[in-house]
Short mmCIF file of C-alpha atoms in Angstrom, two decimals:
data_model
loop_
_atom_site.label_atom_id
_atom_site.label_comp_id
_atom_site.label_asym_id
_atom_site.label_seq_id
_atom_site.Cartn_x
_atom_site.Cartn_y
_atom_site.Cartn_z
CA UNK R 287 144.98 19.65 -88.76
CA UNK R 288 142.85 21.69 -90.95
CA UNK R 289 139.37 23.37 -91.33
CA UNK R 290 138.32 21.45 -94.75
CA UNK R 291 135.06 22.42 -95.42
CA UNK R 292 132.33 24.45 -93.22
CA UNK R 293 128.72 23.48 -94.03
CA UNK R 294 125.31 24.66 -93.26
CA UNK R 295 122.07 22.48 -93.15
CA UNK R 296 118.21 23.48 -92.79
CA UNK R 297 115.73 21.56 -92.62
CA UNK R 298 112.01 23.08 -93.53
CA UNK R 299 110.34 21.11 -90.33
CA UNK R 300 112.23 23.61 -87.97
CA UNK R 301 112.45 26.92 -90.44
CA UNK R 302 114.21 29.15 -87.77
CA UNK R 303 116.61 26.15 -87.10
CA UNK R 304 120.34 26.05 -88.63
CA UNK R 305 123.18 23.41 -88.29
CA UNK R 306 126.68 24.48 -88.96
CA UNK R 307 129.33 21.66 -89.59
CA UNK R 308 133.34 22.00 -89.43
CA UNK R 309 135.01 19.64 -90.85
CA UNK R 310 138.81 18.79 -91.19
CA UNK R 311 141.17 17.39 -92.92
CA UNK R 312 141.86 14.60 -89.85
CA UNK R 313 137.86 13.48 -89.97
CA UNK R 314 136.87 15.41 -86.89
CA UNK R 315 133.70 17.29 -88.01
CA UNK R 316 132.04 19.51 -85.11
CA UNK R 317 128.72 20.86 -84.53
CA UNK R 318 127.33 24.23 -83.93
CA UNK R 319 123.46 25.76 -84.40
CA UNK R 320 121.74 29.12 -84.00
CA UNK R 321 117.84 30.31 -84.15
CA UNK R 322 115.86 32.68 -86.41
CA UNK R 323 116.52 34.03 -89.72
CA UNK R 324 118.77 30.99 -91.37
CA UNK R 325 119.30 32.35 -94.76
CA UNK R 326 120.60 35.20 -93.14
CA UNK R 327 122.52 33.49 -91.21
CA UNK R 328 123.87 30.74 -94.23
CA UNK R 329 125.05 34.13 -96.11
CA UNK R 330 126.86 35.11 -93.56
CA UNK R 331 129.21 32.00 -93.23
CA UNK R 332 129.83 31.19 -96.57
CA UNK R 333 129.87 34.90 -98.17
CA UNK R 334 132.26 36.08 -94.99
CA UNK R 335 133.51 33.49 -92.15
CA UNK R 336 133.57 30.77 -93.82
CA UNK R 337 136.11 31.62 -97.05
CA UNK R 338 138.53 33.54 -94.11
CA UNK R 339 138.41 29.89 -91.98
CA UNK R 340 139.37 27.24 -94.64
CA UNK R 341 143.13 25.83 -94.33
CA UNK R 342 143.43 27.45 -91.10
CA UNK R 343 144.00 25.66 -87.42
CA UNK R 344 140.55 24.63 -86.19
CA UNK R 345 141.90 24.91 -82.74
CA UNK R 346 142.82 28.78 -82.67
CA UNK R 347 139.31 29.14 -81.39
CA UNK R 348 139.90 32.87 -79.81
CA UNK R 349 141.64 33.97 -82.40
CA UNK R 350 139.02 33.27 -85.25
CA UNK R 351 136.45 34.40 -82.74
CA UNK R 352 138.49 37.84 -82.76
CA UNK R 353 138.82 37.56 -86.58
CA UNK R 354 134.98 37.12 -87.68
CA UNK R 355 134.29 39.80 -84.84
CA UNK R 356 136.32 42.51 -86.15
CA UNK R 357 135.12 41.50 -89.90
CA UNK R 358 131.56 41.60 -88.68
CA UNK R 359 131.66 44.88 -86.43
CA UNK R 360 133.11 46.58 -89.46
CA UNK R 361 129.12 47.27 -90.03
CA UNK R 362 127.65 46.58 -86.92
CA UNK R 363 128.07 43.01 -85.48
CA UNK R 364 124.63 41.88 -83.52
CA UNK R 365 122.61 40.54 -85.98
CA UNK R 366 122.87 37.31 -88.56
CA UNK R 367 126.72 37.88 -88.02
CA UNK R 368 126.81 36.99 -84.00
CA UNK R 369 124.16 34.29 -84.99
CA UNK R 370 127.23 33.07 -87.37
CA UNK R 371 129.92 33.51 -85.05
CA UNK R 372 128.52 31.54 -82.06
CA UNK R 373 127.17 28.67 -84.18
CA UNK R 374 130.58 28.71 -86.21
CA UNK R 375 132.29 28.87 -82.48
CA UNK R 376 130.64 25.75 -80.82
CA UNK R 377 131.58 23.75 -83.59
CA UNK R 378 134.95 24.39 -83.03
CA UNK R 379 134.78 24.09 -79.23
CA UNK R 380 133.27 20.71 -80.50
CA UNK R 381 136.55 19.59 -82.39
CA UNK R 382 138.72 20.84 -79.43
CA UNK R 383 137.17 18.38 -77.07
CA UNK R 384 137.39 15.66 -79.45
CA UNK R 385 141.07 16.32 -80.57
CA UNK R 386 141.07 16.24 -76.71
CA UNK R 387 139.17 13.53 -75.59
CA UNK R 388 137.23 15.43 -73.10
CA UNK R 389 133.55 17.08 -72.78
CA UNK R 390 134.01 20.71 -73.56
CA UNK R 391 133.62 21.98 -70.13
CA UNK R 392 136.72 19.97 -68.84
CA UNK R 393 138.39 22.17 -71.93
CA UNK R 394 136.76 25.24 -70.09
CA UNK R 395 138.65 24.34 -66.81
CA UNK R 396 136.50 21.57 -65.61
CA UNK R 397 133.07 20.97 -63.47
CA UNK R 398 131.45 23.38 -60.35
CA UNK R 399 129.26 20.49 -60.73
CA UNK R 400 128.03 17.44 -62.34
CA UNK R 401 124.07 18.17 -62.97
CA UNK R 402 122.36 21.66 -62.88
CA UNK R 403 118.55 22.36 -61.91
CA UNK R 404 116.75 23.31 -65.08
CA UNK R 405 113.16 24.59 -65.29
CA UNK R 406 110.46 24.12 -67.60
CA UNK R 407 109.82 26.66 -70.66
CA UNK R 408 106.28 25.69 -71.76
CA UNK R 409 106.79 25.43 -75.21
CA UNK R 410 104.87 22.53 -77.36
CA UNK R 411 105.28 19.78 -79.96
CA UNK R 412 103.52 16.76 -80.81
CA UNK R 413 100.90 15.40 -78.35
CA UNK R 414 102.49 17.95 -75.44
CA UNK R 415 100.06 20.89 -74.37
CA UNK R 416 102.06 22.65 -72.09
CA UNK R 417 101.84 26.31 -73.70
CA UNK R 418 98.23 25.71 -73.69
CA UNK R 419 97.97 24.73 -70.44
CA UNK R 420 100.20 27.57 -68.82
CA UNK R 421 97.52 29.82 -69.66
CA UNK R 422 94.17 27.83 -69.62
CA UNK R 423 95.09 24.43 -66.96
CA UNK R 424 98.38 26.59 -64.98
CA UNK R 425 97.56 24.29 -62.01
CA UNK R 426 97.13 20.75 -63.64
CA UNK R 427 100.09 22.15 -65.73
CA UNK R 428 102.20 22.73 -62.63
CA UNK R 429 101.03 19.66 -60.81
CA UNK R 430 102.49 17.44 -63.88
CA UNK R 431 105.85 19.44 -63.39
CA UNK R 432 106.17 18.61 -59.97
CA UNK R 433 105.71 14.91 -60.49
CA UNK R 434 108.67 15.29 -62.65
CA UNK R 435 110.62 16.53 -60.29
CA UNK R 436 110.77 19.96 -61.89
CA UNK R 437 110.98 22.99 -59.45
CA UNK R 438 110.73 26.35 -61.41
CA UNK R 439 108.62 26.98 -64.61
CA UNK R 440 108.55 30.37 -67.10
CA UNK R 441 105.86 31.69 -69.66
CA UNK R 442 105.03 34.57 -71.18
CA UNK R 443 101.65 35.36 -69.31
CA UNK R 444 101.34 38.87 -70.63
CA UNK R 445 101.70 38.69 -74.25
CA UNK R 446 98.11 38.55 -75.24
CA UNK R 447 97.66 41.50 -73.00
CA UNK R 448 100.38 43.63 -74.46
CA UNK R 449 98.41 42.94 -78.09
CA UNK R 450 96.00 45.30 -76.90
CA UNK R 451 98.13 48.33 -77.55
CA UNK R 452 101.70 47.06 -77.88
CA UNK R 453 102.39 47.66 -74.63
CA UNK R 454 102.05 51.52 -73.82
CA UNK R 455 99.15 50.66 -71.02
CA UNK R 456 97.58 47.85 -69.44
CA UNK R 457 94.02 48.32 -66.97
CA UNK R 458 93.37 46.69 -63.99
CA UNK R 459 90.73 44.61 -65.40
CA UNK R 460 93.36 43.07 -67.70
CA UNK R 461 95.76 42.86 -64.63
CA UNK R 462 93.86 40.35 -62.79
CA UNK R 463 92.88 38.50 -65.91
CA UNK R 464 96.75 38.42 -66.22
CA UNK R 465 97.52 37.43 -62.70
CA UNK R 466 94.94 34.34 -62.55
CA UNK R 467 97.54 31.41 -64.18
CA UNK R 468 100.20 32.17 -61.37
CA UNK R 469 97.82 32.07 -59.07
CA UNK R 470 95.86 28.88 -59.84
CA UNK R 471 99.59 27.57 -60.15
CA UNK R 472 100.31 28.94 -56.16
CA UNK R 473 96.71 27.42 -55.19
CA UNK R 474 97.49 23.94 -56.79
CA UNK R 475 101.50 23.81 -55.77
CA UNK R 476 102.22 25.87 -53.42
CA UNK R 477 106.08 26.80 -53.56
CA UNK R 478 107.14 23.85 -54.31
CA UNK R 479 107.16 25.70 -58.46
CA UNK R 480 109.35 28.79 -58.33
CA UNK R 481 107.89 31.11 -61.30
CA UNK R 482 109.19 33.35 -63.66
CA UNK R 483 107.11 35.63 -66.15
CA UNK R 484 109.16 36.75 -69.73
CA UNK R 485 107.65 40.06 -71.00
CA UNK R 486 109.42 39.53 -74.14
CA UNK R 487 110.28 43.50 -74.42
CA UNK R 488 107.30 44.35 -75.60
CA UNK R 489 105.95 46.86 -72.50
CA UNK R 490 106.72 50.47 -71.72
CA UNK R 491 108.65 51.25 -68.28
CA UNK R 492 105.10 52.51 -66.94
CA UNK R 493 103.27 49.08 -67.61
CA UNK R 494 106.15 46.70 -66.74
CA UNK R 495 106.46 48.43 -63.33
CA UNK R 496 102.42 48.18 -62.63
CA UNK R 497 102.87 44.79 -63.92
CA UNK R 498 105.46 43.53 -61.73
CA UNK R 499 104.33 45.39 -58.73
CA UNK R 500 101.40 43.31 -59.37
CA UNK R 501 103.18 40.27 -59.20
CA UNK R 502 105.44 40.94 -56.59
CA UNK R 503 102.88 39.24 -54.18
CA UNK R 504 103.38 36.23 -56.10
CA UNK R 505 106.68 35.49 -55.63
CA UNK R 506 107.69 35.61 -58.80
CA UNK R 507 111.19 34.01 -59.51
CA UNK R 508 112.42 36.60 -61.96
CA UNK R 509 111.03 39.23 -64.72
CA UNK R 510 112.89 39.09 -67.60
CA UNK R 511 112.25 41.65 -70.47
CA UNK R 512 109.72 43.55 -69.29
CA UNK R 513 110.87 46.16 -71.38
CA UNK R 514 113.49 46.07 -74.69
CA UNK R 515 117.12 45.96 -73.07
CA UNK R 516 117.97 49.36 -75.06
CA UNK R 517 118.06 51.53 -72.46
CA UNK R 518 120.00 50.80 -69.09
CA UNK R 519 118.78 53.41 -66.83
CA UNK R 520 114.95 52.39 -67.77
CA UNK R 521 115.99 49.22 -66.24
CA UNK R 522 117.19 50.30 -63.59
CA UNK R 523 114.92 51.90 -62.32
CA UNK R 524 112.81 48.63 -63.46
CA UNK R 525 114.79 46.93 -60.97
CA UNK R 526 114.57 49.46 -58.05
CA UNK R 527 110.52 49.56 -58.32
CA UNK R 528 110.24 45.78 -58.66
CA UNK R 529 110.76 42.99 -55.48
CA UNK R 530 111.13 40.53 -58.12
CA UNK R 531 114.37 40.18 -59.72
CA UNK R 532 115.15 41.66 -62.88
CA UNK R 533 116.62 39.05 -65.92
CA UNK R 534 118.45 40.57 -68.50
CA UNK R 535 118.45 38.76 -71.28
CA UNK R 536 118.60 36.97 -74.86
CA UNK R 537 118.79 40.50 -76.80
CA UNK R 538 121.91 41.84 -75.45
CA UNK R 539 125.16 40.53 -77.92
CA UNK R 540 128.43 39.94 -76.84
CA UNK R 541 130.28 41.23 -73.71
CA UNK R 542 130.64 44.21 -74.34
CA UNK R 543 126.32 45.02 -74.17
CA UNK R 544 126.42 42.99 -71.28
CA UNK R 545 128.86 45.30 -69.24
CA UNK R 546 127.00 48.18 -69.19
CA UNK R 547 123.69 46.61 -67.79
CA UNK R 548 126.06 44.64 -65.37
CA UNK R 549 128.38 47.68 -64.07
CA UNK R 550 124.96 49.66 -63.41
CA UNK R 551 123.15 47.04 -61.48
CA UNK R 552 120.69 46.65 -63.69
CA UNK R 553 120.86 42.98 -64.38
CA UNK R 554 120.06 41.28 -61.16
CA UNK R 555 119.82 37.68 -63.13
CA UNK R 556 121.74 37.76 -65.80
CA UNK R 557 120.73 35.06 -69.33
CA UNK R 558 123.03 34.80 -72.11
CA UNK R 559 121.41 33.44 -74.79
CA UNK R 560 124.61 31.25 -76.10
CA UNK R 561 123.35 31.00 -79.78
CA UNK R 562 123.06 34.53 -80.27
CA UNK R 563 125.62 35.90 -78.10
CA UNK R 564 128.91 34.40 -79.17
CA UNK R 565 128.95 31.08 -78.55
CA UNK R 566 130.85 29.19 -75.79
CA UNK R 567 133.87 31.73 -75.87
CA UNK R 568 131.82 34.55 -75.61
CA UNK R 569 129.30 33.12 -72.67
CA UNK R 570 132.34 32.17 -70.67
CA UNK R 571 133.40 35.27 -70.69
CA UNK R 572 129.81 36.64 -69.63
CA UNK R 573 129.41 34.33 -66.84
CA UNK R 574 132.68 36.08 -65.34
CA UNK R 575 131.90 39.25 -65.91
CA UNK R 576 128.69 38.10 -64.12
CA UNK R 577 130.83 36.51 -61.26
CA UNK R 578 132.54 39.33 -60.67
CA UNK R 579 129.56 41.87 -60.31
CA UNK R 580 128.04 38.74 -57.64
CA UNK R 581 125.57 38.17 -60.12
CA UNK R 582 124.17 34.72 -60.95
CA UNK R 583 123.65 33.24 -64.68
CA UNK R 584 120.51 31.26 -66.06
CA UNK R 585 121.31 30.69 -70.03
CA UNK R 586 118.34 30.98 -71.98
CA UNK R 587 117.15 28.09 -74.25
CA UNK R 588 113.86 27.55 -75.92
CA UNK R 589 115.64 26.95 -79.35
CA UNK R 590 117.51 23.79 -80.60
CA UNK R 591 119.17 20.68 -79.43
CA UNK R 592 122.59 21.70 -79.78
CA UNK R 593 122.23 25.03 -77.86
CA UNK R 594 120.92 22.77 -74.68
CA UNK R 595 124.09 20.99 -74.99
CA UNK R 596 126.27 23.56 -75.29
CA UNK R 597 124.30 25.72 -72.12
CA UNK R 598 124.77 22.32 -70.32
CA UNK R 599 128.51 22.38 -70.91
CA UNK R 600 128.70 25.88 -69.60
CA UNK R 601 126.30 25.45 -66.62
CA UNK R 602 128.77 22.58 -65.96
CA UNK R 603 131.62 24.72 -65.70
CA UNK R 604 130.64 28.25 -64.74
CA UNK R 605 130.51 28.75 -60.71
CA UNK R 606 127.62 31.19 -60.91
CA UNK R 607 125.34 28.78 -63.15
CA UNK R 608 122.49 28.19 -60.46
CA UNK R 609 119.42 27.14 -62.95
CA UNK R 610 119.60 26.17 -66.79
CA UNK R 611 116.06 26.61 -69.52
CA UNK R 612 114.65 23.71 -71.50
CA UNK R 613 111.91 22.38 -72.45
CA UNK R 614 109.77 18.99 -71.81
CA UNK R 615 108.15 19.28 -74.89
CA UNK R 616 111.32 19.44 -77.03
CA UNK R 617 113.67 16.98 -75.18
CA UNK R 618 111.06 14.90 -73.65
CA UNK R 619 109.60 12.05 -74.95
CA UNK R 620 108.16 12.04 -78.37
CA UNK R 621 109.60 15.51 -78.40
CA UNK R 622 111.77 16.74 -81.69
CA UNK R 623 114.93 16.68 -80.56
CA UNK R 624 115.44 12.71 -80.94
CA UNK R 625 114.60 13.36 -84.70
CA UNK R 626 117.78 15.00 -85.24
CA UNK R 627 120.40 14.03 -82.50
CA UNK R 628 122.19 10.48 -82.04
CA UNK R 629 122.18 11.72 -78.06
CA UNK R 630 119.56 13.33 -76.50
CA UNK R 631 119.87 15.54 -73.11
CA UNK R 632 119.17 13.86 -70.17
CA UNK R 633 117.14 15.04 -67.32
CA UNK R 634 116.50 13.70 -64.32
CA UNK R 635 114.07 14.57 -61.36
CA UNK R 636 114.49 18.36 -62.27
CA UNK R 637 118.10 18.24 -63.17
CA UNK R 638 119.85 18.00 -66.54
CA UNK R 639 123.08 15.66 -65.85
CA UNK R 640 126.70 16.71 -67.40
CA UNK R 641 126.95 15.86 -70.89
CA UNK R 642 129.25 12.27 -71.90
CA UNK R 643 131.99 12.00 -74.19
CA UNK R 644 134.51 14.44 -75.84
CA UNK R 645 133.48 17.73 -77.16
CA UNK R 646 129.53 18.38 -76.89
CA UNK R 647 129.01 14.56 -76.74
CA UNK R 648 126.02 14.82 -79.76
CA UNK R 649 125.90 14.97 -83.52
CA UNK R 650 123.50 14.74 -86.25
CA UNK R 651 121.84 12.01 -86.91
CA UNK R 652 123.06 10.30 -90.03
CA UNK R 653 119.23 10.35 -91.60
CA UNK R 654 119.12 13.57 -91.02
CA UNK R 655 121.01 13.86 -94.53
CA UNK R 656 117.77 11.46 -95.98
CA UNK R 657 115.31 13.62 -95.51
CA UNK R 658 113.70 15.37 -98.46
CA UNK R 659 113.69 18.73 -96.44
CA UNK R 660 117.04 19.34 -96.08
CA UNK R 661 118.97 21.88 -98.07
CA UNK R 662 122.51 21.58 -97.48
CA UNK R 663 125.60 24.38 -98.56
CA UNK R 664 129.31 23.49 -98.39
CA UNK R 665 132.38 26.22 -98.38
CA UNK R 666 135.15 24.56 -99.04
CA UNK R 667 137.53 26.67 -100.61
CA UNK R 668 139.35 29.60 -99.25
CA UNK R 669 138.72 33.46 -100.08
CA UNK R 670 140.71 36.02 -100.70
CA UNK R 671 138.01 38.86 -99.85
CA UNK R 672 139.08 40.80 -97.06
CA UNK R 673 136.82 43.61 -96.06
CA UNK R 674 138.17 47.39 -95.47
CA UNK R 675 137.05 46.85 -91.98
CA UNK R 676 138.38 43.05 -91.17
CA UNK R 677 141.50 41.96 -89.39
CA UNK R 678 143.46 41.95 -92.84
CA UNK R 679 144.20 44.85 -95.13
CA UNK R 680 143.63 43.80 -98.81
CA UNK R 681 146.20 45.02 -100.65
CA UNK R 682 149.44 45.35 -98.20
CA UNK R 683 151.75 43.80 -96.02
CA UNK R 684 154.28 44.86 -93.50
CA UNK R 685 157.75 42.46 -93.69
CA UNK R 686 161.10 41.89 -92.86
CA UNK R 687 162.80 41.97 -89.71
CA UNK R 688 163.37 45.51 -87.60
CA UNK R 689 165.87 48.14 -89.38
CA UNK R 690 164.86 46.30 -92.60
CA UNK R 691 160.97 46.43 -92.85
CA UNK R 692 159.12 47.64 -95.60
CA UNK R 693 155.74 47.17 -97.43
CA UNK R 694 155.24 45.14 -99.97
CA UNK R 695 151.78 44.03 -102.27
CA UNK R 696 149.97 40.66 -100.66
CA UNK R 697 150.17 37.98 -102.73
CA UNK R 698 146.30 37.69 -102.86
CA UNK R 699 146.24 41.34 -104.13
CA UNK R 700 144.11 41.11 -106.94
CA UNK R 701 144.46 44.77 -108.31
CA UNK R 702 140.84 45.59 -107.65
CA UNK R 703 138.88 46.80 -104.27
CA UNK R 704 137.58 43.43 -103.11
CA UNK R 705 134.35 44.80 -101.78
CA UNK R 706 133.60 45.66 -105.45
CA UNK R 707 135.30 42.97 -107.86
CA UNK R 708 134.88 39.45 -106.88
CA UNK R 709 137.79 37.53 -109.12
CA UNK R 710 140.73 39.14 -111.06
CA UNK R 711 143.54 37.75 -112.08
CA UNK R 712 146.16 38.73 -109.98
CA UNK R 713 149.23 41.09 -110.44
#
């Protein structure tokens, strides 16, 4: 079996949405997705990944996860290219389960559990008014999330007050005008809604510890990115001034940004975001580098369909899983996600179940390839562009057995540098 082709698909109704398809040569065609900047994104698979990951084993997942790494972090790797990498990566983790016949976190090394509790981002589509509501209606908001059966519930209730001066201050008058959804939503519910407040890194370390001193009183579940994860010992000493705990978060890439916030302490809930990350193989690997610091994982969510399926898979699997994000509005009824998925995500009374079937146990829907907003790109030839800093040298080769090596020119030496000259004939 064989990677055939690797295609990407947009569609202009979700603009910060892409869909990555592997296909082989056996018919097995797996799905992967990633969030923000597409075209970006698009280059980066079919100008780099892509090209090195035609006629090769679709299986070798770790090894092309170490390949487009070390091609990628030849110039810095947390941008478009981990966005690439992890959607490239679930696709494969996709095919393994089906070549398998199991759901991907039996391939992982099986269930902790069967469902995981999942709380409520309040995002909005269609007739849904939730991130209205978590600011203008928190109680009726929260009331409607308990009849659900959901337990825990984030927003970002201090954006609009971080506009004021991009975060370098924030008065007391502003505090309690902050403070006054989380407490209507403690008047209406009680504690039967756990709460968690994302600061989305936009405050100084002086303003996000007033701020969550402020909130401490409220029992807030977590704060997560109070302040941009670019500094560890500002969030540490985040974390030592704060009751709350401290999420870190969505912005850190790959395992090795996570271990430095995790050996200091300073990530006291620790969120992968799974599309931006690394994918499934890089998450895994998160969650036990989490386990082993006694730290427990959320995933983060709030993008596409795919992503919740993949988190799912991984909250399945991962001992120190203890709450997954999504959102009502997307997955819910007459939310978006049935527009593009044969299978939606199931939740029930506040928990989403384990995903059925081999691999992720979704695709694309087949009219999703109708529409007249989709733009569609298809590698499906290999490359012979291999970058100074990659995992291949371009124009060399070591062979032969020991006592009788030597070097010799690669056959795909084309006699020019191949980060200048695209095609030559070859020598």
């Amino acid at each position: 079996m064989k990677i055939a082709s690797i295609e990407t698909i947009r569609l202009e109704e979700f603009p910060a949405i892409i869909w990555v398809q592997v296909k082989t040569d056996s018919g097995h065609v797996g799905l992967g997705e990633t969030f923000f900047g597409p075209r970006a994104v698009a280059g980066c698979i079919h100008e780099m990944f892509a090209p090195m990951l035609i006629g090769k084993d679709p299986l070798a997942i770790e090894r092309h996860w170490r390949d487009m790494f070390d091609m990628a972090n030849a110039y810095g790797y947390a941008g478009a290219e981990a966005r690439a990498i992890s959607a490239i990566d679930i696709a494969l983790w996709d095919i393994a389960g089906q070549v398998a016949g199991q759901p991907i976190y039996n391939m992982l090394g099986g269930a902790c559990r069967n469902k995981v509790r999942t709380y409520n981002t309040t995002g909005q589509y269609g007739d849904n008014k939730d991130m209205e509501m978590a600011i203008v209606d928190a109680g009726t908001l929260a009331k409607s999330l308990v009849d659900e059966g959901i337990t825990a519930m984030k927003w970002a209730f201090t954006d609009q007050f971080a506009d004021i001066n991009r975060g370098t201050h924030i008065s007391n008058e502003d505090l309690k005008l902050l403070l006054k959804p989380v407490e209507d939503i403690r008047a209406a519910v009680g504690d039967q809604l756990e709460v968690a407040n994302d600061g989305h890194g936009r405050w100084n370390l002086n303003s996000a510890i007033k701020i969550g001193k402020a909130m401490d009183h409220l029992d807030m579940m977590w704060q997560e990115e109070l302040i941009q994860p670019t500094n560890v010992d500002s969030h540490l000493r985040l974390a030592d001034e704060v009751d709350a705990p401290i999420c870190v978060s969505e912005r850190l890439i790959s395992k090795y940004q996570f271990r430095e916030y995790l050996k200091a302490g300073a990530a006291e809930v620790v969120m992968p975001d799974l599309i931006w990350t690394g994918g499934i193989t890089e998450t895994k690997k998160i969650c036990t580098m989490a386990e082993a610091e006694q730290r427990p994982v959320a995933p983060h969510d709030m993008t596409g369909p795919v992503n919740v399926f993949a988190c799912a898979h991984i909250s399945m699997n991962a001992p120190n899983v203890f709450l997954m994000e999504s959102c009502r509005a997307f997955y819910g009824k007459g939310g978006w996600y049935e527009k593009v998925l044969e299978t939606n995500i199931k939740v029930v009374d506040g928990y989403m179940l384990a995903p059925e079937g081999p691999g992720l146990g979704t695709r694309l829907r087949k009219d999703v390839f109708e529409r007249s907003d989709l733009t569609v790109e298809v590698t499906d030839e290999p490359g012979n562009h291999f970058h100074w800093g990659g995992h291949e040298s371009p124009v060399f080769e070591v062979v032969g057995d020991r006592g009788e090596r030597r070097v010799q020119y690669r056959e795909s030496w084309t006699g020019a540098d191949p980060d200048m000259v695209s095609q030559q004939n070859k020598r």
